[in-house]
Short mmCIF file of N, CA, C and O and ligand atoms in Angstrom, two decimals:
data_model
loop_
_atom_site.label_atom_id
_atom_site.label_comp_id
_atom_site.label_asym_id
_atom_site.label_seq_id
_atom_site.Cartn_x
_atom_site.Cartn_y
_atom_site.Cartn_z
N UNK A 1 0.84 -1.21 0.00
CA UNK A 1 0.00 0.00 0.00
C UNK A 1 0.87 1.25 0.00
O UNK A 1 1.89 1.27 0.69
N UNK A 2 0.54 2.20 -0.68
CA UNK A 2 1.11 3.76 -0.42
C UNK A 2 1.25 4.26 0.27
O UNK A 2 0.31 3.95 1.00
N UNK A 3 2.03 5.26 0.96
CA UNK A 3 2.23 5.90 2.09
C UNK A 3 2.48 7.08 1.68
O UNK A 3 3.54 7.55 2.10
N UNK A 4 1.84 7.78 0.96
CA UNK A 4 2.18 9.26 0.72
C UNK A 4 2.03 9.75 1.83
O UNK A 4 1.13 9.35 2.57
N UNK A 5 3.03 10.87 2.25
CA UNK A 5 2.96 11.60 3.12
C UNK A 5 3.68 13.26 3.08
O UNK A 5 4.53 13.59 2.26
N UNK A 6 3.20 14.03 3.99
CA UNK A 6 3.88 15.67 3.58
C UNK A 6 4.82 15.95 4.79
O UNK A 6 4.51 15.87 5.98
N UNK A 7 5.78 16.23 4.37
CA UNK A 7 6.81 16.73 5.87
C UNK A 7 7.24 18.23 5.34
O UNK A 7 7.11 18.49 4.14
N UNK A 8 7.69 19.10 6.16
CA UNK A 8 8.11 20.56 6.12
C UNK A 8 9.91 20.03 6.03
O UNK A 8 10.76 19.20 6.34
N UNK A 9 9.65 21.06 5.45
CA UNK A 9 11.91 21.01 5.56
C UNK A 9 11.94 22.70 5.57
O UNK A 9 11.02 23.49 5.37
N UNK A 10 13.64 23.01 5.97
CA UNK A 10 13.50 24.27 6.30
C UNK A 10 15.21 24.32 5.37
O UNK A 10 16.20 23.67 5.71
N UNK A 11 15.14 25.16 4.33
CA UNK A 11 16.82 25.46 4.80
C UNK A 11 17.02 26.24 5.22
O UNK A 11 16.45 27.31 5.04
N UNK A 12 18.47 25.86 6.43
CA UNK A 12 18.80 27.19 7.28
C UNK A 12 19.29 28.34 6.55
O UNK A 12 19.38 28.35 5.33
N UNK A 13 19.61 29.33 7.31
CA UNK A 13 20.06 30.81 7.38
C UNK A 13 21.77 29.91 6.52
O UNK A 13 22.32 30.40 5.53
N UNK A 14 22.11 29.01 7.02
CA UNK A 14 23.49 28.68 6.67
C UNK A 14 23.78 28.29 5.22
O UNK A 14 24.79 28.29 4.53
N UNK A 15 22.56 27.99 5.03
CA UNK A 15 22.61 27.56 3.38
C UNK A 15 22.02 28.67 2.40
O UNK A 15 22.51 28.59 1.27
N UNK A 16 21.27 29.50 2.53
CA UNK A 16 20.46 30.22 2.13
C UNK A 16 21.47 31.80 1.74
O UNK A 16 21.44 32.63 0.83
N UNK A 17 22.23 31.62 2.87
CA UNK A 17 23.85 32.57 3.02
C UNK A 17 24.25 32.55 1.92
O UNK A 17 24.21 33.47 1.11
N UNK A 18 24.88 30.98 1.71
CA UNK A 18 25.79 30.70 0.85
C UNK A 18 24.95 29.98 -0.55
O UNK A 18 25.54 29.25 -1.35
N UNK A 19 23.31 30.36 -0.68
CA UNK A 19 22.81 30.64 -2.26
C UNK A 19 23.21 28.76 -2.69
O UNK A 19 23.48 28.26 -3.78
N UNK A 20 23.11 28.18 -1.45
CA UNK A 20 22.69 26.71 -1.51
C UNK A 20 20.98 26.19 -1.79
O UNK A 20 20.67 25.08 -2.22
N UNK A 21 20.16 27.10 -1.48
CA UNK A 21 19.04 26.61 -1.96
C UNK A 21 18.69 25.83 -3.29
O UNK A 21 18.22 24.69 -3.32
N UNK A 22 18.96 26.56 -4.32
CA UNK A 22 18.36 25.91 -5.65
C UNK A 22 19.26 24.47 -5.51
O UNK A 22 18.72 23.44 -5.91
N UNK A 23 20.52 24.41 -4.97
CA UNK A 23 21.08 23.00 -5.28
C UNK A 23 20.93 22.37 -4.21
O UNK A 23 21.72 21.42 -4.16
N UNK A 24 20.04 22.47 -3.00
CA UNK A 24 19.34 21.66 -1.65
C UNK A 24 18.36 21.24 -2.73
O UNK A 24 18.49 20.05 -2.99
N UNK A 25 17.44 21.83 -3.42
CA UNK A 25 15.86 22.23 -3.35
C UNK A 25 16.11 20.88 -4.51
O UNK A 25 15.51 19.86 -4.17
N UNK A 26 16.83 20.78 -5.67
CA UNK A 26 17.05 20.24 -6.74
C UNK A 26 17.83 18.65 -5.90
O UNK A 26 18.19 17.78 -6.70
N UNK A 27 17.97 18.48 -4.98
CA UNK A 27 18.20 16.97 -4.54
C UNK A 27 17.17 16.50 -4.28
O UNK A 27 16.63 15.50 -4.74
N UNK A 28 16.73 17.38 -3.33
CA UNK A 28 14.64 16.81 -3.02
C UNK A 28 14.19 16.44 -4.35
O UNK A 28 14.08 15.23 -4.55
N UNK A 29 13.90 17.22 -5.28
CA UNK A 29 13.32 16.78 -6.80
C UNK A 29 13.98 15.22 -7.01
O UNK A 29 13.32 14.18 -6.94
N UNK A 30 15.38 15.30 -7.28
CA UNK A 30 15.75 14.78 -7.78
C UNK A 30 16.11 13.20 -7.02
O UNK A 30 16.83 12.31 -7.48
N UNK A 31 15.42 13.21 -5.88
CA UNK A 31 15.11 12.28 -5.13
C UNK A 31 13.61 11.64 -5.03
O UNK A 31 13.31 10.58 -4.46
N UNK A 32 12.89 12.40 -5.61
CA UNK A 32 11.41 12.03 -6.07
C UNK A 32 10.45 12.87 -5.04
O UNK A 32 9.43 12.25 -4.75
N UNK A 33 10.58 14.29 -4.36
CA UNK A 33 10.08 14.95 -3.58
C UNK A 33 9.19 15.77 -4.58
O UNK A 33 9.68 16.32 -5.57
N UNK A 34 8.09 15.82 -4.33
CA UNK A 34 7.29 17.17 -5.02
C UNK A 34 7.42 18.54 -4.40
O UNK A 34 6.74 18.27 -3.41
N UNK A 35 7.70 19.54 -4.24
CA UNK A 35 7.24 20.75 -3.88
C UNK A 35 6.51 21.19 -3.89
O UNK A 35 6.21 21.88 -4.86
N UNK A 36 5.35 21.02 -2.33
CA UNK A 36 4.09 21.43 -2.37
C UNK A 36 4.23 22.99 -2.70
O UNK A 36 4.13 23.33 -3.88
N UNK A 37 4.39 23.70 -1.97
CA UNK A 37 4.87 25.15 -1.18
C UNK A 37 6.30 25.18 -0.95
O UNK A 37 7.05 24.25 -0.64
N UNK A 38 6.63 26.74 -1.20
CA UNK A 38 7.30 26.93 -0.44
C UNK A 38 7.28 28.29 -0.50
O UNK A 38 6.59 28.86 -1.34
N UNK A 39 8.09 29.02 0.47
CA UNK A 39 8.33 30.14 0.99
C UNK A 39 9.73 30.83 1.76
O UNK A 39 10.26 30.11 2.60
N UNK A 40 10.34 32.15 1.51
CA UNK A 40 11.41 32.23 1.80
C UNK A 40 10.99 33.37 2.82
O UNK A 40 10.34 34.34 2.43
N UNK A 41 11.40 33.23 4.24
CA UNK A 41 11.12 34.48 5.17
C UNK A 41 12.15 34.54 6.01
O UNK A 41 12.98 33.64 6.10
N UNK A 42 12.16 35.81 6.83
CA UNK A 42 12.84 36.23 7.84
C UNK A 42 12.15 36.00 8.80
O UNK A 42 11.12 36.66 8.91
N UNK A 43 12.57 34.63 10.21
CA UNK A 43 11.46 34.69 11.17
C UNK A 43 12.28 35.84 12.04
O UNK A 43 13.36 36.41 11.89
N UNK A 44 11.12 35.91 13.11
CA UNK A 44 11.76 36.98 14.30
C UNK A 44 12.17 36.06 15.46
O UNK A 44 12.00 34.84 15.44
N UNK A 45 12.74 36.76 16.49
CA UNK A 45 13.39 35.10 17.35
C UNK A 45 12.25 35.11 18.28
O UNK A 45 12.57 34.90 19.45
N UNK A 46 11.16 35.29 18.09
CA UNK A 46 10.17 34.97 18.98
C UNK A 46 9.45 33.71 17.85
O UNK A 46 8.93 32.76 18.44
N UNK A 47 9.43 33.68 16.86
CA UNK A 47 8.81 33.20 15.59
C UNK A 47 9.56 31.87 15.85
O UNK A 47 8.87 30.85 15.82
N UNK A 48 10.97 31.74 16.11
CA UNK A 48 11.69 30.59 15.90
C UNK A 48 11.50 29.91 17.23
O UNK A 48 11.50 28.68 17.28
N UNK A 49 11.32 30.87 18.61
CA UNK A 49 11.24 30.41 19.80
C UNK A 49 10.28 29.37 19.84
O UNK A 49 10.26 28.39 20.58
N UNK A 50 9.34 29.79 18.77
CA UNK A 50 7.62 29.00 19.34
C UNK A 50 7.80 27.50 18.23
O UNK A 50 7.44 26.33 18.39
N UNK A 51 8.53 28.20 17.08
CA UNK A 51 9.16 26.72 16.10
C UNK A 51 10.03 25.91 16.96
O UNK A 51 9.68 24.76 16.70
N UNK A 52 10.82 25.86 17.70
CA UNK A 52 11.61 25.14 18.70
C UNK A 52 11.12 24.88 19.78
O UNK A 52 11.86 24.34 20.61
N UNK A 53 9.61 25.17 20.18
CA UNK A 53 9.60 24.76 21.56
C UNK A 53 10.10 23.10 22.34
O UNK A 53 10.41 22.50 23.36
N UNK A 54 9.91 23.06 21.32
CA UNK A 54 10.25 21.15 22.02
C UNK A 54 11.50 21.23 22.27
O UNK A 54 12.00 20.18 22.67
N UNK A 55 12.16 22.12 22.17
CA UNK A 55 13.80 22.25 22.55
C UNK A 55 13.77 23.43 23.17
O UNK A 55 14.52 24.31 22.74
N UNK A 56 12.74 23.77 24.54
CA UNK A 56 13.16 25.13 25.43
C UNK A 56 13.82 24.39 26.17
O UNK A 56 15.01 24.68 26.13
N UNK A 57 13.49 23.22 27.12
CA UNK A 57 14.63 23.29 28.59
C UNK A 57 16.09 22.77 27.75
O UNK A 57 16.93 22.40 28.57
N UNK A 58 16.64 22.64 26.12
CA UNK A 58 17.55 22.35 26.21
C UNK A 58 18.56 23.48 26.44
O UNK A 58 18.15 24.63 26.27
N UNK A 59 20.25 23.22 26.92
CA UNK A 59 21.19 24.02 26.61
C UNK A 59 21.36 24.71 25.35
O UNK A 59 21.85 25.84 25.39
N UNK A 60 21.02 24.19 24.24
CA UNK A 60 20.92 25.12 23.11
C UNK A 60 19.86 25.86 22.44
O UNK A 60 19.78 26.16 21.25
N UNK A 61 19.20 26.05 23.21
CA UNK A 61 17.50 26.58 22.85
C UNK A 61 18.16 27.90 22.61
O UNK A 61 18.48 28.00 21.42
N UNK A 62 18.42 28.74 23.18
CA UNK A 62 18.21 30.19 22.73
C UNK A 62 19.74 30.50 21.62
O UNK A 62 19.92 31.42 20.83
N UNK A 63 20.36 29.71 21.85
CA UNK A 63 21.52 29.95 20.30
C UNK A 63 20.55 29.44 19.09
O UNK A 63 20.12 30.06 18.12
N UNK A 64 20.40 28.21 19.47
CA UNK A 64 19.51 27.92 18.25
C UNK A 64 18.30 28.79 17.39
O UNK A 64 18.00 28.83 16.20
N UNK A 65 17.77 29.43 18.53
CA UNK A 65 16.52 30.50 18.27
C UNK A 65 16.96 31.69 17.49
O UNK A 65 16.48 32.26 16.50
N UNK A 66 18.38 31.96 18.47
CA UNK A 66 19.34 33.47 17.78
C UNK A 66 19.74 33.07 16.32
O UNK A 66 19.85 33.93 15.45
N UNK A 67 19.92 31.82 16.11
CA UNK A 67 20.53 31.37 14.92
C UNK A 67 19.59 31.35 13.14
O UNK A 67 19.76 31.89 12.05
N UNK A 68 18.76 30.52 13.68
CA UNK A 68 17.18 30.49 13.02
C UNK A 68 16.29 31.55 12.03
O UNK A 68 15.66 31.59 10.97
N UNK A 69 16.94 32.69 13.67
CA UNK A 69 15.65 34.13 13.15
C UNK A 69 17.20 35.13 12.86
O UNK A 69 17.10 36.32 13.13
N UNK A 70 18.59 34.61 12.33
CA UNK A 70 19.37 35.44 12.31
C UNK A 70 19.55 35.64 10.45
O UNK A 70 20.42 36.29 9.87
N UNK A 71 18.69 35.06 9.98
CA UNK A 71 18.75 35.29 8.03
C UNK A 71 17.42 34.46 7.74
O UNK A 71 16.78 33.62 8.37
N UNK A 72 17.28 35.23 6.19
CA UNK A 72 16.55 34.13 5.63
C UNK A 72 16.35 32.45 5.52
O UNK A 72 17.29 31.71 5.26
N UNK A 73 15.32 32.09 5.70
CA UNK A 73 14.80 30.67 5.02
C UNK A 73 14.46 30.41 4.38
O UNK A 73 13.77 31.30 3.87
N UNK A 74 14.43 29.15 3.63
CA UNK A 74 13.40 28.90 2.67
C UNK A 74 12.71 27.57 3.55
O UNK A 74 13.56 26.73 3.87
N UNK A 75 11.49 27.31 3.93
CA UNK A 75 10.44 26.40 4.39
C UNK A 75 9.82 25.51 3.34
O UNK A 75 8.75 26.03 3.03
N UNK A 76 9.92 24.89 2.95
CA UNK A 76 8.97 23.77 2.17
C UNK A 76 7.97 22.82 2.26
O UNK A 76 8.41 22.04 3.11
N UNK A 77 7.29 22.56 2.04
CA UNK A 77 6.58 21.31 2.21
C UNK A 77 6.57 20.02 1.43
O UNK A 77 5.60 19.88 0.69
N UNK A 78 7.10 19.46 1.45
CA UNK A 78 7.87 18.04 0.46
C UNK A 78 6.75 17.11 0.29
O UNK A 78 5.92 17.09 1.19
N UNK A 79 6.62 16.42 -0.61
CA UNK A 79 5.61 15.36 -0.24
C UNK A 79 5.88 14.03 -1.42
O UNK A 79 6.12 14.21 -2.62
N UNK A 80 5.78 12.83 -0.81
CA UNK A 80 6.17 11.52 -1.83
C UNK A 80 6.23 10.74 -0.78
O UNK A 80 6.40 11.26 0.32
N UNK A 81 6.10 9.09 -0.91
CA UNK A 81 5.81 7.73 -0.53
C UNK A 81 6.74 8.01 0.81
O UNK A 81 7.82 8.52 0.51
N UNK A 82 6.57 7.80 2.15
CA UNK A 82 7.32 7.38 3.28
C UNK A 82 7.94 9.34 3.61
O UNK A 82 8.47 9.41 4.71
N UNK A 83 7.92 10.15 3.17
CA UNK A 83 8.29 11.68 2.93
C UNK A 83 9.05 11.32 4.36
O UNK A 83 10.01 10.56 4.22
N UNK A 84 8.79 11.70 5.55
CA UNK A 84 9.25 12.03 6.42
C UNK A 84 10.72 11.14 6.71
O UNK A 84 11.64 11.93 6.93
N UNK A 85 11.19 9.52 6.77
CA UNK A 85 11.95 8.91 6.95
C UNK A 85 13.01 9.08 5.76
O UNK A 85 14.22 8.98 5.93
N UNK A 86 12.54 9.29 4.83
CA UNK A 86 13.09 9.66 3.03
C UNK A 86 13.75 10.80 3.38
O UNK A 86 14.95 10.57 3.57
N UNK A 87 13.43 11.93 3.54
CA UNK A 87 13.71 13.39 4.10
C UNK A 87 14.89 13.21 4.96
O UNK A 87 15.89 13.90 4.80
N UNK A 88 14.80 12.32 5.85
CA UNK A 88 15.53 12.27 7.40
C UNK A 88 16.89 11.43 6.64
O UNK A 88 18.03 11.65 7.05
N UNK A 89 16.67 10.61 5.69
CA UNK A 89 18.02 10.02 5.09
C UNK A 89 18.71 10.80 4.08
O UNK A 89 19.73 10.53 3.45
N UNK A 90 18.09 11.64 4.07
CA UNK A 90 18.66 12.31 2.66
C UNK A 90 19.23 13.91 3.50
O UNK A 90 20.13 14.57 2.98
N UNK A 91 18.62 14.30 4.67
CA UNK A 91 19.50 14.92 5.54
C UNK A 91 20.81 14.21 5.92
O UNK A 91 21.90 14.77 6.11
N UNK A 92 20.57 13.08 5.99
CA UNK A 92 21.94 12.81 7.08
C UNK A 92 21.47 13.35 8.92
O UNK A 92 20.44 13.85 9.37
N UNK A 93 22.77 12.94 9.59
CA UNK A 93 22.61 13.27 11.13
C UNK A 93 23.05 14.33 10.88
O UNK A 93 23.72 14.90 10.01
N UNK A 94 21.97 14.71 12.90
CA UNK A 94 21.68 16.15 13.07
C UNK A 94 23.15 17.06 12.75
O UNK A 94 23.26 18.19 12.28
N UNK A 95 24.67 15.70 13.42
CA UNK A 95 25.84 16.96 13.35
C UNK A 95 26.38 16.22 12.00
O UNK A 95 26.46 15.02 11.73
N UNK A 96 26.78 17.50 11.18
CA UNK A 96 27.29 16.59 9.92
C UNK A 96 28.87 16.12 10.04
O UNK A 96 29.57 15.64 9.14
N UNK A 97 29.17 16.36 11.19
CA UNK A 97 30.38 15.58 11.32
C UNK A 97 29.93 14.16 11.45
O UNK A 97 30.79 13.34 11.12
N UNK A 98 28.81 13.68 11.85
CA UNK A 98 28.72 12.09 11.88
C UNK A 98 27.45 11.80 10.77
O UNK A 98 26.73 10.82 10.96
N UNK A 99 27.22 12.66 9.66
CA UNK A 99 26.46 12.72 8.79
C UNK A 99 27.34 11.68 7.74
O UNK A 99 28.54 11.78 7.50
N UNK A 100 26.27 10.52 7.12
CA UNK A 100 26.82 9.40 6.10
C UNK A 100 27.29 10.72 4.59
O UNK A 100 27.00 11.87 4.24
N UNK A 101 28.01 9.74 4.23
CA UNK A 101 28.51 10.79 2.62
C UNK A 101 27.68 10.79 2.09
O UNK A 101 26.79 9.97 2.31
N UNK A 102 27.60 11.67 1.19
CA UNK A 102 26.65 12.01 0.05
C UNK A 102 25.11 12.53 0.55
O UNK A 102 24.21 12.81 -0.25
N UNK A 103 24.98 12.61 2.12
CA UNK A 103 23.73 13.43 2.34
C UNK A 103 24.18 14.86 2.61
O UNK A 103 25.31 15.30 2.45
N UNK A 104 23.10 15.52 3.06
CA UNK A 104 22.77 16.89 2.55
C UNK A 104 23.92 17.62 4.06
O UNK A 104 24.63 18.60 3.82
N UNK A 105 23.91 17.20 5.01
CA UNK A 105 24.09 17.69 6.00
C UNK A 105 26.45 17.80 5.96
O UNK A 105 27.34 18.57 6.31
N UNK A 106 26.28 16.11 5.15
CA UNK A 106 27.66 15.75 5.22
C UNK A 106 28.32 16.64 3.90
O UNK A 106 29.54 16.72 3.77
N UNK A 107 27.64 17.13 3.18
CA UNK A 107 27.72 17.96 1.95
C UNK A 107 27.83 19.13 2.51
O UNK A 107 28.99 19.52 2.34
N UNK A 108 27.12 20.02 3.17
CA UNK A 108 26.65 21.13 2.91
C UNK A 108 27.27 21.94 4.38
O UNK A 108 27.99 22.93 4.51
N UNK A 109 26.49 20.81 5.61
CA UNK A 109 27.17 21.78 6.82
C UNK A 109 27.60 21.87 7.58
O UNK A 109 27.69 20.74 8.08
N UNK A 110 28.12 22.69 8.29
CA UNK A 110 29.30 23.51 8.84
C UNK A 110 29.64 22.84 10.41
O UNK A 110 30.72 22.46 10.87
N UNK A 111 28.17 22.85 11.09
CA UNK A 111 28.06 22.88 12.36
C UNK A 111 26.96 21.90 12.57
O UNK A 111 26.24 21.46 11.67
N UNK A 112 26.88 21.51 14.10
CA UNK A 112 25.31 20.57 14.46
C UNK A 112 24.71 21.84 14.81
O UNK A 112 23.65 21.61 15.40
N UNK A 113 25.03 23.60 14.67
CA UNK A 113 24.20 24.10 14.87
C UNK A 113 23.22 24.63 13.33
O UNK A 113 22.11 24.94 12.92
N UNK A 114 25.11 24.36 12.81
CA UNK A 114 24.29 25.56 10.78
C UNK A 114 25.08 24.12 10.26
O UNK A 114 26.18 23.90 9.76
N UNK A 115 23.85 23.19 10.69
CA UNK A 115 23.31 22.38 9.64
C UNK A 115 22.85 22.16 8.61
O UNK A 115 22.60 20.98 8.36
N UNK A 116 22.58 23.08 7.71
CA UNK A 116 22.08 23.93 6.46
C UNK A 116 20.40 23.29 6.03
O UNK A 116 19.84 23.66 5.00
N UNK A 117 19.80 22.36 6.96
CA UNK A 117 18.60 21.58 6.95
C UNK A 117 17.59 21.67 8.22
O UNK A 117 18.13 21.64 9.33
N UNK A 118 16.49 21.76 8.18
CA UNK A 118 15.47 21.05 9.07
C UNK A 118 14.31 19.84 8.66
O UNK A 118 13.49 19.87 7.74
N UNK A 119 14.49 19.06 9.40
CA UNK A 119 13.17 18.32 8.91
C UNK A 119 12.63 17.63 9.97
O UNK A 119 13.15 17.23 11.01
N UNK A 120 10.94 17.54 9.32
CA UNK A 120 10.33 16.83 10.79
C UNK A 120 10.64 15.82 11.10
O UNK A 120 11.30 15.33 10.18
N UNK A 121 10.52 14.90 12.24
CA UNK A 121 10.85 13.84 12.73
C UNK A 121 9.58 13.18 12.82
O UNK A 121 9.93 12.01 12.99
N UNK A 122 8.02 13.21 12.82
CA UNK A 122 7.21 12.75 12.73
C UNK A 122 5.89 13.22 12.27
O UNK A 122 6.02 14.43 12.05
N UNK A 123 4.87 12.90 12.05
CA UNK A 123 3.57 12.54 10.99
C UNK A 123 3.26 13.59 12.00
O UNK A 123 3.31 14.68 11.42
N UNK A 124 2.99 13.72 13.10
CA UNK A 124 2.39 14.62 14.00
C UNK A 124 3.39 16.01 13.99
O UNK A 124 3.12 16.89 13.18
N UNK A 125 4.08 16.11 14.54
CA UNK A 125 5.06 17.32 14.39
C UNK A 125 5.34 17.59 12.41
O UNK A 125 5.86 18.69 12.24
N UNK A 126 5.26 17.33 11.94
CA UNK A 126 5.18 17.40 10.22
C UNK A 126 3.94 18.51 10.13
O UNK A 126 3.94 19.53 9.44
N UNK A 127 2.80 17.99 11.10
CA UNK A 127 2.00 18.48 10.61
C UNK A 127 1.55 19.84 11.17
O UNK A 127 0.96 20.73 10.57
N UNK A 128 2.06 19.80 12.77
CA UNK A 128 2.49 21.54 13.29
C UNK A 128 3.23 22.03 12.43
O UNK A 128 3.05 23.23 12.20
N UNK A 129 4.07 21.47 11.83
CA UNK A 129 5.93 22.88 11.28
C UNK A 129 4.84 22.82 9.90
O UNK A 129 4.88 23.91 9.33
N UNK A 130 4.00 21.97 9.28
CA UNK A 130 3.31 22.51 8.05
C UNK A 130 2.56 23.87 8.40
O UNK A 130 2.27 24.77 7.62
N UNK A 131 2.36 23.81 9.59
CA UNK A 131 0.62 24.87 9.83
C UNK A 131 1.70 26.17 10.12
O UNK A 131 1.65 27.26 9.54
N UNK A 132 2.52 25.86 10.99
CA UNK A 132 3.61 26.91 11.63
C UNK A 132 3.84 28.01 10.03
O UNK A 132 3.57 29.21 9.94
N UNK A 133 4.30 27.25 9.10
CA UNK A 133 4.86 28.29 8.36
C UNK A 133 3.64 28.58 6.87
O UNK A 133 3.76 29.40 5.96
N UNK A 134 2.60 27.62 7.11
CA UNK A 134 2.06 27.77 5.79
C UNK A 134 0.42 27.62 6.09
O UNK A 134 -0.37 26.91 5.47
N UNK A 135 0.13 28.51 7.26
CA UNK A 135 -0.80 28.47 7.94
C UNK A 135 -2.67 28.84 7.13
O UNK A 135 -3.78 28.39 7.42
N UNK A 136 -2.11 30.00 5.90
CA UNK A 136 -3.01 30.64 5.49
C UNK A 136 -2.83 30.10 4.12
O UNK A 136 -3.58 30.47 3.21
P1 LIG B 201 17.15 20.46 13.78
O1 LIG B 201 16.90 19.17 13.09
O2 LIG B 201 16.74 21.70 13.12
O3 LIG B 201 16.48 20.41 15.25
C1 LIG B 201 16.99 21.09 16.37
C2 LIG B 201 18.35 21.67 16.13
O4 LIG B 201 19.10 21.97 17.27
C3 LIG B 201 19.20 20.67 15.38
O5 LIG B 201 18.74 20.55 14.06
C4 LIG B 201 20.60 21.29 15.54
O6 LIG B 201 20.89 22.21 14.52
C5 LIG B 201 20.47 22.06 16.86
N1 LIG B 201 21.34 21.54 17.91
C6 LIG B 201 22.31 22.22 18.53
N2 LIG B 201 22.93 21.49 19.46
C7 LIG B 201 22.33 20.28 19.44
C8 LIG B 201 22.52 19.08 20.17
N3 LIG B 201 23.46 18.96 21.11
N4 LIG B 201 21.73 18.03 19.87
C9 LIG B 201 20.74 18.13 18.93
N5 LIG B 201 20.52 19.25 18.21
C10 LIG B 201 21.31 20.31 18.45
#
């Protein structure tokens, strides 16, 4: 049976810097992702605070927040068979120092903070970070 499903991806401020989007955006395609939406904004760090809450009591909550709402994004909404686990392999791990070759994270970034990626981790949270940025 099919499993279509929609997950949000975000590229960071770190990729978006360095005018990595069209060649992030063009692996998703070219991995069989559709592009529902997307959108490129400046959040404010109250905007990113409420996108991270599941990471307030951590130690890196408010770098991460400063980091987030410190440049543009581009937000997406991806969608194809299994999306969310598909997404999560084609990121690579969260630090791309222990990110496998040839994913996006072990390619592209810098830090486990400017990871140059976000993506959801589940069907439920997929479907907050969808509403979060693509509400209307
Ligand atoms: P992301 O997938 O966007 O979700 C939360 C982010 O917190 C994560 O990517 C990292 O960029 C960042 N982060 C910073 N420090 C850590 C850490 N020690 N463990 C997990 N995530 C971290």
């Amino acid at each position: 049976m099919s499993n279509i499903e929609q997950t949000l991806s975000i590229i960071k401020p770190d990729a978006v810097e360095r005018n990595l989007d069209n060649k992030i955006k063009s692996i998703f395609i070219q991995e069989g992702f559709k592009i529902l939406k997307e959108k490129k904004i400046k959040l404010e760090k109250e905007d990113a605070e409420k996108f991270y809450k599941v990471h307030e009591t951590k130690p890196f909550y408010n770098d991460l927040c400063e980091y987030l709402s410190s440049g543009p994004v581009v937000a997406m909404i991806l969608e194809k068979e299994d999306a969310i686990l598909s997404n999560r392999k084609i990121m690579g791990a969260t630090d791309p120092k222990k990110a496998d070759e040839g994913t996006i994270r072990k390619k592209f970034g810098i830090s486990i903070d400017r990871n140059s990626v976000h993506g959801s981790d589940s069907i439920d949270n997929a479907k907050v970070e969808i509403n979060f940025f693509f509400r209307d």
